[in-house]
CSV table of C-alpha atoms in Angstrom, one decimal:
chain,number,residue,atom,x,y,z
A,39,MET,CA,9.7,-0.6,-19.2
A,40,ILE,CA,6.6,-2.7,-20.0
A,41,ASP,CA,8.9,-5.2,-21.8
A,42,TYR,CA,11.2,-5.3,-18.8
A,43,PHE,CA,8.4,-6.2,-16.5
A,44,LYS,CA,7.0,-8.8,-18.9
A,45,HIS,CA,10.3,-10.5,-19.8
A,46,GLY,CA,13.1,-9.1,-17.5
A,47,ASP,CA,14.5,-10.4,-14.3
A,48,VAL,CA,12.6,-8.6,-11.5
A,49,THR,CA,14.0,-10.9,-8.7
A,50,GLY,CA,16.6,-8.4,-7.7
A,51,LYS,CA,20.2,-9.0,-6.5
A,52,PRO,CA,21.6,-9.3,-3.0
A,53,GLU,CA,22.6,-5.6,-3.1
A,54,THR,CA,19.0,-4.5,-4.0
A,55,THR,CA,17.3,-6.8,-1.6
A,56,ILE,CA,16.4,-6.1,2.1
A,57,GLY,CA,15.3,-8.9,4.3
A,58,PRO,CA,13.8,-11.0,5.3
A,59,MET,CA,13.2,-8.8,8.3
A,60,PRO,CA,10.3,-7.8,10.5
A,61,VAL,CA,7.4,-5.9,8.9
A,62,VAL,CA,7.0,-4.0,12.1
A,63,SER,CA,8.9,-3.6,15.4
A,64,PHE,CA,8.4,-1.8,18.7
A,65,ASP,CA,12.2,-1.3,18.9
A,66,GLN,CA,13.6,0.3,15.8
A,67,GLN,CA,17.1,0.6,17.4
A,68,GLY,CA,17.4,-3.0,18.4
A,69,THR,CA,15.2,-4.7,15.8
A,70,PRO,CA,14.6,-2.4,12.8
A,71,SER,CA,11.6,-3.1,10.5
A,72,LEU,CA,10.4,-2.3,7.0
A,73,LEU,CA,7.6,-0.1,8.3
A,74,LYS,CA,8.6,2.4,11.0
A,75,PRO,CA,5.5,4.3,12.3
A,76,LEU,CA,4.0,3.2,15.6
A,77,THR,CA,0.6,3.2,13.9
A,78,ALA,CA,1.8,0.4,11.5
A,79,PHE,CA,3.1,-1.6,14.5
A,80,ARG,CA,-0.2,-1.2,16.4
A,81,TRP,CA,-2.3,-2.2,13.4
A,82,PHE,CA,-0.2,-5.2,12.3
A,83,ILE,CA,0.2,-6.6,15.8
A,84,GLU,CA,-3.4,-6.1,16.7
A,85,TYR,CA,-5.0,-7.4,13.5
A,86,GLY,CA,-2.3,-9.6,12.0
A,87,GLY,CA,-1.8,-11.2,15.4
A,88,ARG,CA,-5.4,-12.4,15.6
A,89,TYR,CA,-6.1,-16.1,15.7
A,90,ASN,CA,-5.9,-17.9,12.3
A,91,THR,CA,-4.8,-15.0,10.2
A,92,LEU,CA,-1.6,-16.8,9.3
A,93,TRP,CA,0.2,-13.5,9.1
A,94,LYS,CA,3.9,-13.6,9.8
A,95,ASN,CA,5.9,-10.5,10.9
A,96,ALA,CA,8.5,-11.0,8.1
A,97,ALA,CA,8.9,-9.6,4.6
A,98,THR,CA,11.5,-9.1,1.9
A,99,TYR,CA,11.8,-5.9,-0.1
A,100,VAL,CA,13.2,-6.3,-3.5
A,101,ASN,CA,14.1,-3.3,-5.7
A,102,PRO,CA,14.6,-4.9,-9.2
A,103,ASN,CA,17.8,-3.9,-11.0
A,104,ALA,CA,15.8,-2.2,-13.7
A,105,ILE,CA,17.2,-0.1,-16.6
A,106,THR,CA,15.0,2.8,-15.5
A,107,ILE,CA,14.0,4.0,-12.0
A,108,PHE,CA,10.5,2.5,-11.3
A,109,HIS,CA,7.6,4.1,-9.6
A,110,PRO,CA,4.2,2.3,-9.6
A,111,GLY,CA,2.6,5.6,-10.8
A,112,LEU,CA,4.2,5.0,-14.2
A,113,CYS,CA,1.7,2.2,-14.7
A,114,ALA,CA,-1.3,4.4,-14.0
A,115,LYS,CA,-2.2,5.2,-17.6
A,116,HIS,CA,-2.2,1.4,-18.5
A,117,ILE,CA,-4.9,0.5,-15.9
A,118,LYS,CA,-8.0,-0.8,-17.6
A,119,ALA,CA,-10.1,-1.7,-14.6
A,120,ALA,CA,-12.2,0.8,-12.6
A,121,VAL,CA,-10.2,2.3,-9.7
A,122,LEU,CA,-11.2,3.4,-6.3
A,123,MET,CA,-8.3,5.3,-4.7
A,124,MET,CA,-8.6,6.1,-1.0
A,125,ILE,CA,-6.0,8.6,0.2
A,126,ALA,CA,-5.2,9.5,3.8
A,127,ASN,CA,-5.2,13.3,4.3
A,128,ASP,CA,-2.4,13.0,6.8
A,129,ASP,CA,-0.6,9.9,5.9
A,130,GLU,CA,2.2,9.1,8.4
A,131,MET,CA,3.8,6.3,6.4
A,132,GLU,CA,7.3,7.1,5.2
A,133,GLY,CA,7.3,7.6,1.5
A,134,ALA,CA,3.5,8.3,1.3
A,135,ASN,CA,2.7,11.6,-0.4
A,136,SER,CA,-0.9,12.6,-1.1
A,137,THR,CA,0.2,15.0,-3.8
A,138,VAL,CA,1.9,12.2,-5.7
A,139,SER,CA,-1.1,10.0,-5.1
A,140,ARG,CA,-3.4,12.6,-6.6
A,141,MET,CA,-1.0,13.0,-9.6
A,142,VAL,CA,-1.2,9.2,-10.2
A,143,PHE,CA,-5.0,9.3,-9.9
A,144,ASP,CA,-5.1,12.1,-12.6
A,145,LYS,CA,-3.1,9.8,-15.0
A,146,ILE,CA,-5.5,6.9,-14.7
A,147,LEU,CA,-7.6,6.8,-17.9
A,148,SER,CA,-10.2,4.2,-16.8
A,149,GLN,CA,-13.3,4.9,-14.6
A,150,LYS,CA,-12.1,6.2,-11.3
A,151,GLU,CA,-13.1,7.6,-8.0
A,152,LEU,CA,-11.0,9.5,-5.4
A,153,ILE,CA,-11.9,9.5,-1.8
A,154,GLU,CA,-9.8,11.5,0.7
A,155,MET,CA,-10.1,10.4,4.4
A,156,ASP,CA,-8.9,11.5,7.8
A,157,GLY,CA,-7.3,9.1,10.2
A,158,GLY,CA,-3.9,8.6,8.7
A,159,HIS,CA,-2.7,5.5,6.8
A,160,PHE,CA,-4.2,2.9,9.1
A,161,GLY,CA,-7.1,4.9,10.6
A,162,LEU,CA,-9.8,3.6,8.3
A,163,LEU,CA,-8.8,0.0,9.0
A,164,TYR,CA,-9.8,0.0,12.7
A,165,TYR,CA,-12.9,-2.1,13.2
A,166,PRO,CA,-15.3,-1.2,14.7
A,167,GLY,CA,-15.1,2.6,14.1
A,168,GLU,CA,-16.8,5.4,12.1
A,169,LEU,CA,-13.9,5.7,9.6
A,170,PHE,CA,-14.0,1.9,9.0
A,171,LYS,CA,-17.7,2.1,8.5
A,172,THR,CA,-17.5,4.9,6.0
A,173,ALA,CA,-14.6,3.3,4.1
A,174,SER,CA,-16.1,-0.1,3.9
A,175,LYS,CA,-19.5,1.3,2.7
A,176,THR,CA,-17.7,3.4,0.1
A,177,GLN,CA,-15.8,0.3,-1.1
A,178,CYS,CA,-18.9,-1.9,-1.2
A,179,ASN,CA,-20.8,0.7,-3.2
A,180,PHE,CA,-17.9,1.0,-5.6
A,181,LEU,CA,-17.7,-2.8,-6.1
A,182,GLU,CA,-21.5,-3.1,-6.5
A,183,LYS,CA,-21.4,-0.4,-9.2
A,184,HIS,CA,-18.5,-1.8,-11.2
A,185,LEU,CA,-18.9,-5.5,-10.8
A,186,ARG,CA,-22.4,-5.8,-12.2
């Protein structure tokens, strides 16, 4: 698999490519999007839509036509950098699974820290707010510790 990602064609094919399409949408029936939860819509529209972010509500999802089924967790044991993994206790995002996230964390061999937070997938990103304050302080402390 490592050789495939270094030298293989990861661009995908038309049958393994979705999009471009909206990242989020308020109307999943009329205009489906890649991310379905209302919390995703609220966050991306509120924060992505701010002046000068240059964010565009469009993305393309490509599933490379790999020889084996790929999951990012398969790369965990190859990570060399220090890792801060923040997991939402009640993650509402489709496909998110805190049990899988913890299993991936356990496979990481480098220095690592695991923080579990309330507020769902986007909860810690709302500024200003207590979850944001806690998350950003945790991230700053981690970076100060590992970038010196």
